[in-house]
Amino acid sequence: MHKIERHNGSWFPVSVIDAVADLQDGPDFGWSLFQLIVQNIDSRAGARAGDVAATLAFLAGKIVQRATLRDHPEGFQLHISANGVAYLRSELVSHKLAALSPGTLASALIEAAVIAGAGSFPQFAMVVHEASDAIQRRGSVELRGIELSDGPRELLSLVQEDIDSLLVDPFNRAVLVRAAIQACGHAIGYQRARLCPTAAAELSLSVALYGGWLDQRETARR
């Protein structure tokens, strides 16, 4: 872990601050999204180390799912977990979140973890397996032993009840997906989180998959 201290007002290690500009291609709306989550989630009494990463990850999964649902609804299949929770599966959503290819959440998390000084690569194959098992059996998220102050969905509701209106326009959908992925990458290097980069990356992917699979269509119609 890097020493926890501010550098010119930032909690990021110097190596991350210097590299932020190099990671971006155009405006980094993810940075604004990251700051919004930090201000509203990490400042709460009783906030835990994984709250910022989990909130952003759930938001990323939610945005990817809804953007894909609007553009490719035919690719979704409705399933019911062993305990009766509805969830949606789409290969496009799973690919955008978990595939190790450019532009996906998984690739952004690995890049951010390396920059933040990770001592080992995230075990994403195991993360995907555990996340799939958790949603099939319990319709819930696999947090990999990391405690949060509240569930990912409840944490996100503290910031914004619903983002569906921003997903109506195709341009906004592309921007939001990119921003959410960028924001998750920023969270990996957030030093106040006190999570090692590898653990933060694994938590982020696990929660993002949960957000991307959980059936949120009723919420989207409100």
PDB file of N, CA and C in Angstrom, residues 61-147:
ATOM      1  N   GLY A  61     -22.315  -1.197 -13.363  1.00  0.00           N
ATOM      2  CA  GLY A  61     -23.106  -2.338 -13.817  1.00  0.00           C
ATOM      3  C   GLY A  61     -24.504  -1.928 -14.220  1.00  0.00           C
ATOM      4  N   LYS A  62     -25.084  -1.021 -13.448  1.00  0.00           N
ATOM      5  CA  LYS A  62     -26.434  -0.532 -13.714  1.00  0.00           C
ATOM      6  C   LYS A  62     -26.490   0.223 -15.040  1.00  0.00           C
ATOM      7  N   ILE A  63     -25.505   1.092 -15.271  1.00  0.00           N
ATOM      8  CA  ILE A  63     -25.471   1.880 -16.502  1.00  0.00           C
ATOM      9  C   ILE A  63     -25.254   0.980 -17.719  1.00  0.00           C
ATOM     10  N   VAL A  64     -24.332   0.048 -17.624  1.00  0.00           N
ATOM     11  CA  VAL A  64     -24.064  -0.855 -18.748  1.00  0.00           C
ATOM     12  C   VAL A  64     -25.301  -1.692 -19.057  1.00  0.00           C
ATOM     13  N   GLN A  65     -25.969  -2.181 -18.024  1.00  0.00           N
ATOM     14  CA  GLN A  65     -27.161  -2.988 -18.260  1.00  0.00           C
ATOM     15  C   GLN A  65     -28.252  -2.184 -18.953  1.00  0.00           C
ATOM     16  N   ARG A  66     -28.534  -0.999 -18.443  1.00  0.00           N
ATOM     17  CA  ARG A  66     -29.634  -0.213 -19.002  1.00  0.00           C
ATOM     18  C   ARG A  66     -29.316   0.299 -20.402  1.00  0.00           C
ATOM     19  N   ALA A  67     -28.069   0.672 -20.631  1.00  0.00           N
ATOM     20  CA  ALA A  67     -27.693   1.114 -21.972  1.00  0.00           C
ATOM     21  C   ALA A  67     -27.848  -0.021 -22.970  1.00  0.00           C
ATOM     22  N   THR A  68     -27.433  -1.219 -22.582  1.00  0.00           N
ATOM     23  CA  THR A  68     -27.538  -2.388 -23.457  1.00  0.00           C
ATOM     24  C   THR A  68     -28.990  -2.802 -23.639  1.00  0.00           C
ATOM     25  N   LEU A  69     -29.782  -2.682 -22.582  1.00  0.00           N
ATOM     26  CA  LEU A  69     -31.193  -3.063 -22.648  1.00  0.00           C
ATOM     27  C   LEU A  69     -31.951  -2.181 -23.627  1.00  0.00           C
ATOM     28  N   ARG A  70     -31.565  -0.908 -23.706  1.00  0.00           N
ATOM     29  CA  ARG A  70     -32.214  -0.008 -24.653  1.00  0.00           C
ATOM     30  C   ARG A  70     -31.798  -0.300 -26.095  1.00  0.00           C
ATOM     31  N   ASP A  71     -30.525  -0.640 -26.285  1.00  0.00           N
ATOM     32  CA  ASP A  71     -30.009  -0.837 -27.641  1.00  0.00           C
ATOM     33  C   ASP A  71     -30.168  -2.260 -28.152  1.00  0.00           C
ATOM     34  N   HIS A  72     -30.103  -3.243 -27.250  1.00  0.00           N
ATOM     35  CA  HIS A  72     -30.161  -4.654 -27.672  1.00  0.00           C
ATOM     36  C   HIS A  72     -31.034  -5.470 -26.701  1.00  0.00           C
ATOM     37  N   PRO A  73     -32.312  -5.155 -26.598  1.00  0.00           N
ATOM     38  CA  PRO A  73     -33.181  -5.865 -25.650  1.00  0.00           C
ATOM     39  C   PRO A  73     -33.325  -7.352 -25.960  1.00  0.00           C
ATOM     40  N   GLU A  74     -33.138  -7.694 -27.231  1.00  0.00           N
ATOM     41  CA  GLU A  74     -33.312  -9.097 -27.630  1.00  0.00           C
ATOM     42  C   GLU A  74     -32.225 -10.004 -27.064  1.00  0.00           C
ATOM     43  N   GLY A  75     -31.146  -9.425 -26.576  1.00  0.00           N
ATOM     44  CA  GLY A  75     -30.033 -10.233 -26.083  1.00  0.00           C
ATOM     45  C   GLY A  75     -30.131 -10.619 -24.616  1.00  0.00           C
ATOM     46  N   PHE A  76     -31.231 -10.259 -23.955  1.00  0.00           N
ATOM     47  CA  PHE A  76     -31.378 -10.536 -22.525  1.00  0.00           C
ATOM     48  C   PHE A  76     -32.246 -11.767 -22.276  1.00  0.00           C
ATOM     49  N   GLN A  77     -31.881 -12.486 -21.241  1.00  0.00           N
ATOM     50  CA  GLN A  77     -32.686 -13.619 -20.795  1.00  0.00           C
ATOM     51  C   GLN A  77     -32.998 -13.443 -19.318  1.00  0.00           C
ATOM     52  N   LEU A  78     -34.265 -13.636 -18.962  1.00  0.00           N
ATOM     53  CA  LEU A  78     -34.698 -13.503 -17.568  1.00  0.00           C
ATOM     54  C   LEU A  78     -34.533 -14.839 -16.853  1.00  0.00           C
ATOM     55  N   HIS A  79     -33.900 -14.797 -15.689  1.00  0.00           N
ATOM     56  CA  HIS A  79     -33.699 -16.000 -14.873  1.00  0.00           C
ATOM     57  C   HIS A  79     -34.221 -15.740 -13.463  1.00  0.00           C
ATOM     58  N   ILE A  80     -34.424 -16.815 -12.734  1.00  0.00           N
ATOM     59  CA  ILE A  80     -34.832 -16.723 -11.333  1.00  0.00           C
ATOM     60  C   ILE A  80     -33.822 -17.484 -10.495  1.00  0.00           C
ATOM     61  N   SER A  81     -33.315 -16.833  -9.453  1.00  0.00           N
ATOM     62  CA  SER A  81     -32.341 -17.491  -8.583  1.00  0.00           C
ATOM     63  C   SER A  81     -33.017 -18.589  -7.768  1.00  0.00           C
ATOM     64  N   ALA A  82     -32.208 -19.397  -7.114  1.00  0.00           N
ATOM     65  CA  ALA A  82     -32.741 -20.513  -6.329  1.00  0.00           C
ATOM     66  C   ALA A  82     -33.679 -20.046  -5.220  1.00  0.00           C
ATOM     67  N   ASN A  83     -33.507 -18.807  -4.763  1.00  0.00           N
ATOM     68  CA  ASN A  83     -34.389 -18.301  -3.700  1.00  0.00           C
ATOM     69  C   ASN A  83     -35.410 -17.291  -4.225  1.00  0.00           C
ATOM     70  N   GLY A  84     -35.631 -17.283  -5.550  1.00  0.00           N
ATOM     71  CA  GLY A  84     -36.737 -16.517  -6.111  1.00  0.00           C
ATOM     72  C   GLY A  84     -36.463 -15.094  -6.535  1.00  0.00           C
ATOM     73  N   VAL A  85     -35.200 -14.702  -6.687  1.00  0.00           N
ATOM     74  CA  VAL A  85     -34.860 -13.344  -7.113  1.00  0.00           C
ATOM     75  C   VAL A  85     -34.670 -13.324  -8.633  1.00  0.00           C
ATOM     76  N   ALA A  86     -35.325 -12.365  -9.309  1.00  0.00           N
ATOM     77  CA  ALA A  86     -35.210 -12.261 -10.763  1.00  0.00           C
ATOM     78  C   ALA A  86     -33.894 -11.582 -11.135  1.00  0.00           C
ATOM     79  N   TYR A  87     -33.249 -12.112 -12.163  1.00  0.00           N
ATOM     80  CA  TYR A  87     -32.056 -11.457 -12.682  1.00  0.00           C
ATOM     81  C   TYR A  87     -31.987 -11.649 -14.188  1.00  0.00           C
ATOM     82  N   LEU A  88     -31.287 -10.718 -14.853  1.00  0.00           N
ATOM     83  CA  LEU A  88     -31.167 -10.709 -16.300  1.00  0.00           C
ATOM     84  C   LEU A  88     -29.743 -11.037 -16.701  1.00  0.00           C
ATOM     85  N   ARG A  89     -29.592 -11.826 -17.741  1.00  0.00           N
ATOM     86  CA  ARG A  89     -28.248 -12.112 -18.241  1.00  0.00           C
ATOM     87  C   ARG A  89     -28.169 -11.734 -19.714  1.00  0.00           C
ATOM     88  N   SER A  90     -27.104 -11.047 -20.060  1.00  0.00           N
ATOM     89  CA  SER A  90     -26.843 -10.656 -21.436  1.00  0.00           C
ATOM     90  C   SER A  90     -25.361 -10.834 -21.697  1.00  0.00           C
ATOM     91  N   GLU A  91     -25.022 -11.487 -22.768  1.00  0.00           N
ATOM     92  CA  GLU A  91     -23.611 -11.673 -23.114  1.00  0.00           C
ATOM     93  C   GLU A  91     -22.924 -10.332 -23.356  1.00  0.00           C
ATOM     94  N   LEU A  92     -23.650  -9.373 -23.921  1.00  0.00           N
ATOM     95  CA  LEU A  92     -23.067  -8.063 -24.181  1.00  0.00           C
ATOM     96  C   LEU A  92     -22.722  -7.342 -22.882  1.00  0.00           C
ATOM     97  N   VAL A  93     -23.601  -7.436 -21.893  1.00  0.00           N
ATOM     98  CA  VAL A  93     -23.337  -6.814 -20.595  1.00  0.00           C
ATOM     99  C   VAL A  93     -22.155  -7.485 -19.923  1.00  0.00           C
ATOM    100  N   SER A  94     -22.167  -8.800 -19.872  1.00  0.00           N
ATOM    101  CA  SER A  94     -21.079  -9.536 -19.239  1.00  0.00           C
ATOM    102  C   SER A  94     -19.743  -9.237 -19.916  1.00  0.00           C
ATOM    103  N   HIS A  95     -19.760  -9.130 -21.244  1.00  0.00           N
ATOM    104  CA  HIS A  95     -18.530  -8.836 -21.987  1.00  0.00           C
ATOM    105  C   HIS A  95     -18.024  -7.436 -21.658  1.00  0.00           C
ATOM    106  N   LYS A  96     -18.927  -6.462 -21.639  1.00  0.00           N
ATOM    107  CA  LYS A  96     -18.523  -5.077 -21.381  1.00  0.00           C
ATOM    108  C   LYS A  96     -17.945  -4.926 -19.984  1.00  0.00           C
ATOM    109  N   LEU A  97     -18.370  -5.753 -19.065  1.00  0.00           N
ATOM    110  CA  LEU A  97     -17.884  -5.662 -17.697  1.00  0.00           C
ATOM    111  C   LEU A  97     -16.660  -6.536 -17.449  1.00  0.00           C
ATOM    112  N   ALA A  98     -16.674  -7.770 -17.914  1.00  0.00           N
ATOM    113  CA  ALA A  98     -15.679  -8.740 -17.455  1.00  0.00           C
ATOM    114  C   ALA A  98     -14.639  -9.167 -18.471  1.00  0.00           C
ATOM    115  N   ALA A  99     -14.842  -8.883 -19.749  1.00  0.00           N
ATOM    116  CA  ALA A  99     -13.879  -9.337 -20.754  1.00  0.00           C
ATOM    117  C   ALA A  99     -12.571  -8.556 -20.644  1.00  0.00           C
ATOM    118  N   LEU A 100     -11.472  -9.251 -20.865  1.00  0.00           N
ATOM    119  CA  LEU A 100     -10.162  -8.599 -20.817  1.00  0.00           C
ATOM    120  C   LEU A 100      -9.808  -8.071 -22.201  1.00  0.00           C
ATOM    121  N   SER A 101     -10.528  -7.041 -22.594  1.00  0.00           N
ATOM    122  CA  SER A 101     -10.287  -6.399 -23.881  1.00  0.00           C
ATOM    123  C   SER A 101     -10.449  -4.896 -23.705  1.00  0.00           C
ATOM    124  N   PRO A 102      -9.866  -4.102 -24.603  1.00  0.00           N
ATOM    125  CA  PRO A 102      -9.903  -2.642 -24.457  1.00  0.00           C
ATOM    126  C   PRO A 102     -11.315  -2.089 -24.317  1.00  0.00           C
ATOM    127  N   GLY A 103     -11.482  -1.124 -23.425  1.00  0.00           N
ATOM    128  CA  GLY A 103     -12.764  -0.474 -23.251  1.00  0.00           C
ATOM    129  C   GLY A 103     -13.694  -1.118 -22.255  1.00  0.00           C
ATOM    130  N   THR A 104     -13.311  -2.275 -21.713  1.00  0.00           N
ATOM    131  CA  THR A 104     -14.163  -2.949 -20.736  1.00  0.00           C
ATOM    132  C   THR A 104     -13.792  -2.530 -19.316  1.00  0.00           C
ATOM    133  N   LEU A 105     -14.697  -2.811 -18.387  1.00  0.00           N
ATOM    134  CA  LEU A 105     -14.427  -2.488 -16.990  1.00  0.00           C
ATOM    135  C   LEU A 105     -13.230  -3.275 -16.468  1.00  0.00           C
ATOM    136  N   ALA A 106     -13.162  -4.556 -16.785  1.00  0.00           N
ATOM    137  CA  ALA A 106     -12.078  -5.397 -16.275  1.00  0.00           C
ATOM    138  C   ALA A 106     -10.717  -4.871 -16.703  1.00  0.00           C
ATOM    139  N   SER A 107     -10.594  -4.474 -17.972  1.00  0.00           N
ATOM    140  CA  SER A 107      -9.301  -3.972 -18.441  1.00  0.00           C
ATOM    141  C   SER A 107      -8.945  -2.663 -17.757  1.00  0.00           C
ATOM    142  N   ALA A 108      -9.935  -1.800 -17.521  1.00  0.00           N
ATOM    143  CA  ALA A 108      -9.685  -0.534 -16.833  1.00  0.00           C
ATOM    144  C   ALA A 108      -9.272  -0.769 -15.386  1.00  0.00           C
ATOM    145  N   LEU A 109      -9.882  -1.750 -14.735  1.00  0.00           N
ATOM    146  CA  LEU A 109      -9.551  -2.048 -13.342  1.00  0.00           C
ATOM    147  C   LEU A 109      -8.129  -2.594 -13.227  1.00  0.00           C
ATOM    148  N   ILE A 110      -7.738  -3.453 -14.152  1.00  0.00           N
ATOM    149  CA  ILE A 110      -6.378  -3.991 -14.116  1.00  0.00           C
ATOM    150  C   ILE A 110      -5.359  -2.885 -14.333  1.00  0.00           C
ATOM    151  N   GLU A 111      -5.606  -2.032 -15.308  1.00  0.00           N
ATOM    152  CA  GLU A 111      -4.687  -0.931 -15.583  1.00  0.00           C
ATOM    153  C   GLU A 111      -4.558  -0.017 -14.370  1.00  0.00           C
ATOM    154  N   ALA A 112      -5.687   0.311 -13.749  1.00  0.00           N
ATOM    155  CA  ALA A 112      -5.670   1.178 -12.576  1.00  0.00           C
ATOM    156  C   ALA A 112      -4.962   0.507 -11.401  1.00  0.00           C
ATOM    157  N   ALA A 113      -5.171  -0.796 -11.231  1.00  0.00           N
ATOM    158  CA  ALA A 113      -4.534  -1.513 -10.132  1.00  0.00           C
ATOM    159  C   ALA A 113      -3.022  -1.537 -10.293  1.00  0.00           C
ATOM    160  N   VAL A 114      -2.557  -1.744 -11.518  1.00  0.00           N
ATOM    161  CA  VAL A 114      -1.114  -1.750 -11.775  1.00  0.00           C
ATOM    162  C   VAL A 114      -0.515  -0.385 -11.467  1.00  0.00           C
ATOM    163  N   ILE A 115      -1.176   0.664 -11.921  1.00  0.00           N
ATOM    164  CA  ILE A 115      -0.691   2.019 -11.671  1.00  0.00           C
ATOM    165  C   ILE A 115      -0.671   2.324 -10.176  1.00  0.00           C
ATOM    166  N   ALA A 116      -1.671   1.808  -9.456  1.00  0.00           N
ATOM    167  CA  ALA A 116      -1.766   2.067  -8.018  1.00  0.00           C
ATOM    168  C   ALA A 116      -0.815   1.203  -7.194  1.00  0.00           C
ATOM    169  N   GLY A 117      -0.049   0.334  -7.851  1.00  0.00           N
ATOM    170  CA  GLY A 117       0.958  -0.447  -7.143  1.00  0.00           C
ATOM    171  C   GLY A 117       0.540  -1.832  -6.705  1.00  0.00           C
ATOM    172  N   ALA A 118      -0.382  -2.445  -7.415  1.00  0.00           N
ATOM    173  CA  ALA A 118      -0.824  -3.798  -7.058  1.00  0.00           C
ATOM    174  C   ALA A 118       0.341  -4.773  -7.090  1.00  0.00           C
ATOM    175  N   GLY A 119       0.404  -5.636  -6.087  1.00  0.00           N
ATOM    176  CA  GLY A 119       1.473  -6.628  -6.031  1.00  0.00           C
ATOM    177  C   GLY A 119       1.157  -7.884  -6.792  1.00  0.00           C
ATOM    178  N   SER A 120      -0.105  -8.045  -7.221  1.00  0.00           N
ATOM    179  CA  SER A 120      -0.517  -9.213  -7.999  1.00  0.00           C
ATOM    180  C   SER A 120      -1.696  -8.826  -8.859  1.00  0.00           C
ATOM    181  N   PHE A 121      -1.933  -9.580  -9.923  1.00  0.00           N
ATOM    182  CA  PHE A 121      -3.060  -9.295 -10.787  1.00  0.00           C
ATOM    183  C   PHE A 121      -4.353  -9.761 -10.124  1.00  0.00           C
ATOM    184  N   PRO A 122      -5.432  -9.020 -10.325  1.00  0.00           N
ATOM    185  CA  PRO A 122      -6.727  -9.460  -9.796  1.00  0.00           C
ATOM    186  C   PRO A 122      -7.118 -10.819 -10.368  1.00  0.00           C
ATOM    187  N   GLN A 123      -7.717 -11.642  -9.536  1.00  0.00           N
ATOM    188  CA  GLN A 123      -8.142 -12.973  -9.964  1.00  0.00           C
ATOM    189  C   GLN A 123      -9.555 -12.887 -10.542  1.00  0.00           C
ATOM    190  N   PHE A 124      -9.666 -12.304 -11.719  1.00  0.00           N
ATOM    191  CA  PHE A 124     -10.986 -12.019 -12.260  1.00  0.00           C
ATOM    192  C   PHE A 124     -11.746 -13.268 -12.691  1.00  0.00           C
ATOM    193  N   ALA A 125     -11.072 -14.322 -13.085  1.00  0.00           N
ATOM    194  CA  ALA A 125     -11.776 -15.552 -13.454  1.00  0.00           C
ATOM    195  C   ALA A 125     -12.537 -16.092 -12.247  1.00  0.00           C
ATOM    196  N   MET A 126     -11.892 -16.067 -11.081  1.00  0.00           N
ATOM    197  CA  MET A 126     -12.548 -16.509  -9.850  1.00  0.00           C
ATOM    198  C   MET A 126     -13.668 -15.552  -9.457  1.00  0.00           C
ATOM    199  N   VAL A 127     -13.454 -14.262  -9.654  1.00  0.00           N
ATOM    200  CA  VAL A 127     -14.479 -13.269  -9.335  1.00  0.00           C
ATOM    201  C   VAL A 127     -15.748 -13.520 -10.141  1.00  0.00           C
ATOM    202  N   VAL A 128     -15.589 -13.751 -11.438  1.00  0.00           N
ATOM    203  CA  VAL A 128     -16.748 -14.005 -12.301  1.00  0.00           C
ATOM    204  C   VAL A 128     -17.471 -15.270 -11.859  1.00  0.00           C
ATOM    205  N   HIS A 129     -16.718 -16.314 -11.546  1.00  0.00           N
ATOM    206  CA  HIS A 129     -17.328 -17.572 -11.093  1.00  0.00           C
ATOM    207  C   HIS A 129     -18.116 -17.363  -9.804  1.00  0.00           C
ATOM    208  N   GLU A 130     -17.530 -16.679  -8.835  1.00  0.00           N
ATOM    209  CA  GLU A 130     -18.191 -16.446  -7.552  1.00  0.00           C
ATOM    210  C   GLU A 130     -19.412 -15.537  -7.710  1.00  0.00           C
ATOM    211  N   ALA A 131     -19.294 -14.521  -8.567  1.00  0.00           N
ATOM    212  CA  ALA A 131     -20.421 -13.616  -8.790  1.00  0.00           C
ATOM    213  C   ALA A 131     -21.583 -14.356  -9.434  1.00  0.00           C
ATOM    214  N   SER A 132     -21.283 -15.219 -10.399  1.00  0.00           N
ATOM    215  CA  SER A 132     -22.323 -15.996 -11.065  1.00  0.00           C
ATOM    216  C   SER A 132     -22.999 -16.952 -10.096  1.00  0.00           C
ATOM    217  N   ASP A 133     -22.211 -17.576  -9.253  1.00  0.00           N
ATOM    218  CA  ASP A 133     -22.764 -18.505  -8.270  1.00  0.00           C
ATOM    219  C   ASP A 133     -23.670 -17.771  -7.283  1.00  0.00           C
ATOM    220  N   ALA A 134     -23.247 -16.584  -6.851  1.00  0.00           N
ATOM    221  CA  ALA A 134     -24.020 -15.809  -5.881  1.00  0.00           C
ATOM    222  C   ALA A 134     -25.364 -15.372  -6.457  1.00  0.00           C
ATOM    223  N   ILE A 135     -25.368 -14.944  -7.718  1.00  0.00           N
ATOM    224  CA  ILE A 135     -26.625 -14.488  -8.316  1.00  0.00           C
ATOM    225  C   ILE A 135     -27.556 -15.659  -8.601  1.00  0.00           C
ATOM    226  N   GLN A 136     -27.005 -16.820  -8.977  1.00  0.00           N
ATOM    227  CA  GLN A 136     -27.840 -17.981  -9.261  1.00  0.00           C
ATOM    228  C   GLN A 136     -28.428 -18.584  -7.994  1.00  0.00           C
ATOM    229  N   ARG A 137     -27.650 -18.616  -6.945  1.00  0.00           N
ATOM    230  CA  ARG A 137     -28.108 -19.254  -5.710  1.00  0.00           C
ATOM    231  C   ARG A 137     -28.952 -18.333  -4.838  1.00  0.00           C
ATOM    232  N   ARG A 138     -28.463 -17.071  -4.676  1.00  0.00           N
ATOM    233  CA  ARG A 138     -29.084 -16.192  -3.679  1.00  0.00           C
ATOM    234  C   ARG A 138     -29.610 -14.888  -4.272  1.00  0.00           C
ATOM    235  N   GLY A 139     -29.350 -14.642  -5.543  1.00  0.00           N
ATOM    236  CA  GLY A 139     -29.747 -13.370  -6.129  1.00  0.00           C
ATOM    237  C   GLY A 139     -29.066 -12.200  -5.444  1.00  0.00           C
ATOM    238  N   SER A 140     -27.833 -12.422  -4.977  1.00  0.00           N
ATOM    239  CA  SER A 140     -27.135 -11.411  -4.188  1.00  0.00           C
ATOM    240  C   SER A 140     -25.725 -11.196  -4.709  1.00  0.00           C
ATOM    241  N   VAL A 141     -25.003 -10.294  -4.058  1.00  0.00           N
ATOM    242  CA  VAL A 141     -23.654  -9.936  -4.466  1.00  0.00           C
ATOM    243  C   VAL A 141     -22.628 -10.703  -3.637  1.00  0.00           C
ATOM    244  N   GLU A 142     -21.513 -11.046  -4.251  1.00  0.00           N
ATOM    245  CA  GLU A 142     -20.386 -11.671  -3.558  1.00  0.00           C
ATOM    246  C   GLU A 142     -19.364 -10.581  -3.262  1.00  0.00           C
ATOM    247  N   LEU A 143     -19.191 -10.243  -1.985  1.00  0.00           N
ATOM    248  CA  LEU A 143     -18.304  -9.149  -1.594  1.00  0.00           C
ATOM    249  C   LEU A 143     -16.887  -9.608  -1.280  1.00  0.00           C
ATOM    250  N   ARG A 144     -16.606 -10.874  -1.403  1.00  0.00           N
ATOM    251  CA  ARG A 144     -15.251 -11.402  -1.238  1.00  0.00           C
ATOM    252  C   ARG A 144     -14.623 -11.023   0.103  1.00  0.00           C
ATOM    253  N   GLY A 145     -15.440 -11.058   1.150  1.00  0.00           N
ATOM    254  CA  GLY A 145     -14.929 -10.833   2.505  1.00  0.00           C
ATOM    255  C   GLY A 145     -14.734  -9.377   2.888  1.00  0.00           C
ATOM    256  N   ILE A 146     -15.113  -8.447   2.019  1.00  0.00           N
ATOM    257  CA  ILE A 146     -14.952  -7.017   2.319  1.00  0.00           C
ATOM    258  C   ILE A 146     -16.267  -6.466   2.858  1.00  0.00           C
ATOM    259  N   GLU A 147     -16.215  -5.805   4.009  1.00  0.00           N
ATOM    260  CA  GLU A 147     -17.419  -5.271   4.630  1.00  0.00           C
ATOM    261  C   GLU A 147     -17.741  -3.882   4.089  1.00  0.00           C
TER     262      GLU A 147
END
